[in-house]
C-alpha cells in the first residue's frame, strides 16, 4: 500500500474513534424508566422520548406526472378541435396547467395519509418538567 492510503486509513480510524467518544458523552447512560440523566457543564438534565407527528412530502412534489398527462390529453383534444399547430399547442398548454392543478388538489386531499410519527429525544434541566 502506498503512503496516501495509509494516511487515509489512520485518519478514518481517528475520526471514527472521536465520533464514538463524542456520541457516548452526548447520550450518557440510560436509567431503568427509559430516560437518560446526563451531566453537562455542571447542570443535571432529564431526557425523555416524545412522539412527534409530521406530514411527509408527496412522492411527486413538482407535480410532473399531472403536468405531463394533462399536456398529452390537452394536445390530443386541441388536435381534434382544430387541425392546426396553434390549437394543439394551446390545448397542450391548457391541459398541462389543468393537470398540474388537479394533481395538486389530490395531493392536498391526501395529506392526512402521509402523516409520519417519529420518536424524538427531548431534554430539559432537572426538575423543570
PDB file of C-alpha atoms in Angstrom:
ATOM      1  CA  UNK A   1       0.000   0.000   0.000  1.00  0.00           C
ATOM      2  CA  UNK A   2       1.167   3.480  -0.714  1.00  0.00           C
ATOM      3  CA  UNK A   3       1.666   6.312   1.740  1.00  0.00           C
ATOM      4  CA  UNK A   4      -1.558   8.237   0.963  1.00  0.00           C
ATOM      5  CA  UNK A   5      -3.660   5.115   1.528  1.00  0.00           C
ATOM      6  CA  UNK A   6      -2.120   4.592   4.994  1.00  0.00           C
ATOM      7  CA  UNK A   7      -2.769   8.232   5.859  1.00  0.00           C
ATOM      8  CA  UNK A   8      -6.426   7.790   4.826  1.00  0.00           C
ATOM      9  CA  UNK A   9      -6.826   4.618   6.921  1.00  0.00           C
ATOM     10  CA  UNK A  10      -5.281   6.214  10.014  1.00  0.00           C
ATOM     11  CA  UNK A  11      -7.358   9.383   9.595  1.00  0.00           C
ATOM     12  CA  UNK A  12     -10.534   7.301   9.194  1.00  0.00           C
ATOM     13  CA  UNK A  13      -9.836   5.329  12.370  1.00  0.00           C
ATOM     14  CA  UNK A  14      -9.179   8.565  14.249  1.00  0.00           C
ATOM     15  CA  UNK A  15     -12.428  10.157  13.077  1.00  0.00           C
ATOM     16  CA  UNK A  16     -14.425   7.025  13.956  1.00  0.00           C
ATOM     17  CA  UNK A  17     -12.914   6.862  17.454  1.00  0.00           C
ATOM     18  CA  UNK A  18     -13.565  10.554  18.080  1.00  0.00           C
ATOM     19  CA  UNK A  19     -17.175  10.143  16.911  1.00  0.00           C
ATOM     20  CA  UNK A  20     -17.703   7.216  19.267  1.00  0.00           C
ATOM     21  CA  UNK A  21     -16.352   9.118  22.261  1.00  0.00           C
ATOM     22  CA  UNK A  22     -18.407  12.213  21.409  1.00  0.00           C
ATOM     23  CA  UNK A  23     -21.638  10.251  20.990  1.00  0.00           C
ATOM     24  CA  UNK A  24     -21.158   8.380  24.271  1.00  0.00           C
ATOM     25  CA  UNK A  25     -20.528  11.597  26.171  1.00  0.00           C
ATOM     26  CA  UNK A  26     -23.526  13.270  24.466  1.00  0.00           C
ATOM     27  CA  UNK A  27     -26.045  10.453  25.023  1.00  0.00           C
ATOM     28  CA  UNK A  28     -24.948   9.468  28.516  1.00  0.00           C
ATOM     29  CA  UNK A  29     -26.275   6.473  30.411  1.00  0.00           C
ATOM     30  CA  UNK A  30     -29.891   5.255  30.363  1.00  0.00           C
ATOM     31  CA  UNK A  31     -31.935   4.771  33.515  1.00  0.00           C
ATOM     32  CA  UNK A  32     -34.484   1.988  34.097  1.00  0.00           C
ATOM     33  CA  UNK A  33     -37.503   4.115  33.021  1.00  0.00           C
ATOM     34  CA  UNK A  34     -36.007   4.961  29.596  1.00  0.00           C
ATOM     35  CA  UNK A  35     -34.875   8.481  30.465  1.00  0.00           C
ATOM     36  CA  UNK A  36     -31.266   9.499  30.489  1.00  0.00           C
ATOM     37  CA  UNK A  37     -29.556  11.651  33.040  1.00  0.00           C
ATOM     38  CA  UNK A  38     -26.515  13.488  31.710  1.00  0.00           C
ATOM     39  CA  UNK A  39     -24.134  15.862  33.365  1.00  0.00           C
ATOM     40  CA  UNK A  40     -23.398  18.816  31.054  1.00  0.00           C
ATOM     41  CA  UNK A  41     -21.252  21.657  32.371  1.00  0.00           C
ATOM     42  CA  UNK A  42     -22.439  21.035  35.934  1.00  0.00           C
ATOM     43  CA  UNK A  43     -26.166  21.117  35.029  1.00  0.00           C
ATOM     44  CA  UNK A  44     -28.167  17.925  35.523  1.00  0.00           C
ATOM     45  CA  UNK A  45     -30.590  17.174  32.660  1.00  0.00           C
ATOM     46  CA  UNK A  46     -33.546  14.846  32.286  1.00  0.00           C
ATOM     47  CA  UNK A  47     -34.207  13.392  28.842  1.00  0.00           C
ATOM     48  CA  UNK A  48     -37.290  11.557  27.569  1.00  0.00           C
ATOM     49  CA  UNK A  49     -38.661  10.181  24.317  1.00  0.00           C
ATOM     50  CA  UNK A  50     -41.586  12.050  22.747  1.00  0.00           C
ATOM     51  CA  UNK A  51     -43.752  11.153  19.736  1.00  0.00           C
ATOM     52  CA  UNK A  52     -43.832  13.852  17.036  1.00  0.00           C
ATOM     53  CA  UNK A  53     -46.203  13.717  14.045  1.00  0.00           C
ATOM     54  CA  UNK A  54     -45.142  15.355  10.780  1.00  0.00           C
ATOM     55  CA  UNK A  55     -46.581  15.353   7.264  1.00  0.00           C
ATOM     56  CA  UNK A  56     -44.225  13.812   4.716  1.00  0.00           C
ATOM     57  CA  UNK A  57     -43.691  15.433   1.330  1.00  0.00           C
ATOM     58  CA  UNK A  58     -45.683  13.943  -1.557  1.00  0.00           C
ATOM     59  CA  UNK A  59     -43.903  11.481  -3.842  1.00  0.00           C
ATOM     60  CA  UNK A  60     -44.130  13.946  -6.758  1.00  0.00           C
ATOM     61  CA  UNK A  61     -43.709  17.389  -5.139  1.00  0.00           C
ATOM     62  CA  UNK A  62     -43.232  19.161  -8.503  1.00  0.00           C
ATOM     63  CA  UNK A  63     -46.403  17.559  -9.921  1.00  0.00           C
ATOM     64  CA  UNK A  64     -44.608  16.367 -13.061  1.00  0.00           C
ATOM     65  CA  UNK A  65     -46.965  13.429 -13.689  1.00  0.00           C
ATOM     66  CA  UNK A  66     -50.096  15.594 -13.665  1.00  0.00           C
ATOM     67  CA  UNK A  67     -48.454  18.182 -15.900  1.00  0.00           C
ATOM     68  CA  UNK A  68     -47.293  15.564 -18.424  1.00  0.00           C
ATOM     69  CA  UNK A  69     -50.605  13.693 -18.588  1.00  0.00           C
ATOM     70  CA  UNK A  70     -52.520  16.963 -18.856  1.00  0.00           C
ATOM     71  CA  UNK A  71     -50.300  18.164 -21.683  1.00  0.00           C
ATOM     72  CA  UNK A  72     -50.772  14.944 -23.661  1.00  0.00           C
ATOM     73  CA  UNK A  73     -54.548  14.915 -23.205  1.00  0.00           C
ATOM     74  CA  UNK A  74     -54.820  18.670 -23.886  1.00  0.00           C
ATOM     75  CA  UNK A  75     -52.708  18.349 -27.021  1.00  0.00           C
ATOM     76  CA  UNK A  76     -54.889  15.496 -28.302  1.00  0.00           C
ATOM     77  CA  UNK A  77     -58.063  17.484 -27.648  1.00  0.00           C
ATOM     78  CA  UNK A  78     -56.552  20.577 -29.286  1.00  0.00           C
ATOM     79  CA  UNK A  79     -55.624  18.489 -32.346  1.00  0.00           C
ATOM     80  CA  UNK A  80     -59.222  17.225 -32.626  1.00  0.00           C
ATOM     81  CA  UNK A  81     -60.766  20.686 -32.250  1.00  0.00           C
ATOM     82  CA  UNK A  82     -58.743  22.377 -34.968  1.00  0.00           C
ATOM     83  CA  UNK A  83     -56.302  20.748 -37.331  1.00  0.00           C
ATOM     84  CA  UNK A  84     -53.682  23.460 -36.866  1.00  0.00           C
ATOM     85  CA  UNK A  85     -50.489  23.567 -34.857  1.00  0.00           C
ATOM     86  CA  UNK A  86     -51.626  26.504 -32.732  1.00  0.00           C
ATOM     87  CA  UNK A  87     -54.710  24.663 -31.429  1.00  0.00           C
ATOM     88  CA  UNK A  88     -52.566  21.681 -30.497  1.00  0.00           C
ATOM     89  CA  UNK A  89     -50.063  23.906 -28.651  1.00  0.00           C
ATOM     90  CA  UNK A  90     -52.784  25.848 -26.823  1.00  0.00           C
ATOM     91  CA  UNK A  91     -54.543  22.591 -25.902  1.00  0.00           C
ATOM     92  CA  UNK A  92     -51.295  21.109 -24.575  1.00  0.00           C
ATOM     93  CA  UNK A  93     -50.523  24.223 -22.510  1.00  0.00           C
ATOM     94  CA  UNK A  94     -54.025  24.395 -21.056  1.00  0.00           C
ATOM     95  CA  UNK A  95     -54.015  20.655 -20.364  1.00  0.00           C
ATOM     96  CA  UNK A  96     -50.653  20.924 -18.582  1.00  0.00           C
ATOM     97  CA  UNK A  97     -51.943  23.681 -16.308  1.00  0.00           C
ATOM     98  CA  UNK A  98     -55.165  21.799 -15.549  1.00  0.00           C
ATOM     99  CA  UNK A  99     -53.325  18.508 -14.949  1.00  0.00           C
ATOM    100  CA  UNK A 100     -50.914  20.192 -12.549  1.00  0.00           C
ATOM    101  CA  UNK A 101     -53.780  21.802 -10.622  1.00  0.00           C
ATOM    102  CA  UNK A 102     -55.705  18.504 -10.414  1.00  0.00           C
ATOM    103  CA  UNK A 103     -52.666  16.676  -9.056  1.00  0.00           C
ATOM    104  CA  UNK A 104     -52.108  19.461  -6.504  1.00  0.00           C
ATOM    105  CA  UNK A 105     -55.699  19.094  -5.265  1.00  0.00           C
ATOM    106  CA  UNK A 106     -55.350  15.317  -4.993  1.00  0.00           C
ATOM    107  CA  UNK A 107     -52.084  15.624  -3.057  1.00  0.00           C
ATOM    108  CA  UNK A 108     -53.598  18.198  -0.684  1.00  0.00           C
ATOM    109  CA  UNK A 109     -56.618  15.968  -0.037  1.00  0.00           C
ATOM    110  CA  UNK A 110     -54.382  13.013   0.798  1.00  0.00           C
ATOM    111  CA  UNK A 111     -52.055  14.883   3.177  1.00  0.00           C
ATOM    112  CA  UNK A 112     -53.503  13.052   6.199  1.00  0.00           C
ATOM    113  CA  UNK A 113     -52.387   9.740   4.661  1.00  0.00           C
ATOM    114  CA  UNK A 114     -48.781  10.977   4.598  1.00  0.00           C
ATOM    115  CA  UNK A 115     -48.578  11.687   8.338  1.00  0.00           C
ATOM    116  CA  UNK A 116     -45.446  10.122   9.827  1.00  0.00           C
ATOM    117  CA  UNK A 117     -44.937   9.642  13.550  1.00  0.00           C
ATOM    118  CA  UNK A 118     -41.361   9.690  14.807  1.00  0.00           C
ATOM    119  CA  UNK A 119     -39.856   9.455  18.273  1.00  0.00           C
ATOM    120  CA  UNK A 120     -37.504  12.287  19.222  1.00  0.00           C
ATOM    121  CA  UNK A 121     -35.466  12.701  22.363  1.00  0.00           C
ATOM    122  CA  UNK A 122     -36.143  15.872  24.359  1.00  0.00           C
ATOM    123  CA  UNK A 123     -34.014  17.160  27.234  1.00  0.00           C
ATOM    124  CA  UNK A 124     -34.567  19.799  29.912  1.00  0.00           C
ATOM    125  CA  UNK A 125     -32.873  20.790  33.155  1.00  0.00           C
ATOM    126  CA  UNK A 126     -33.762  18.532  36.081  1.00  0.00           C
ATOM    127  CA  UNK A 127     -36.954  19.461  37.877  1.00  0.00           C
ATOM    128  CA  UNK A 128     -38.283  21.705  35.117  1.00  0.00           C
ATOM    129  CA  UNK A 129     -40.620  19.103  33.713  1.00  0.00           C
TER     130      UNK A 129
END
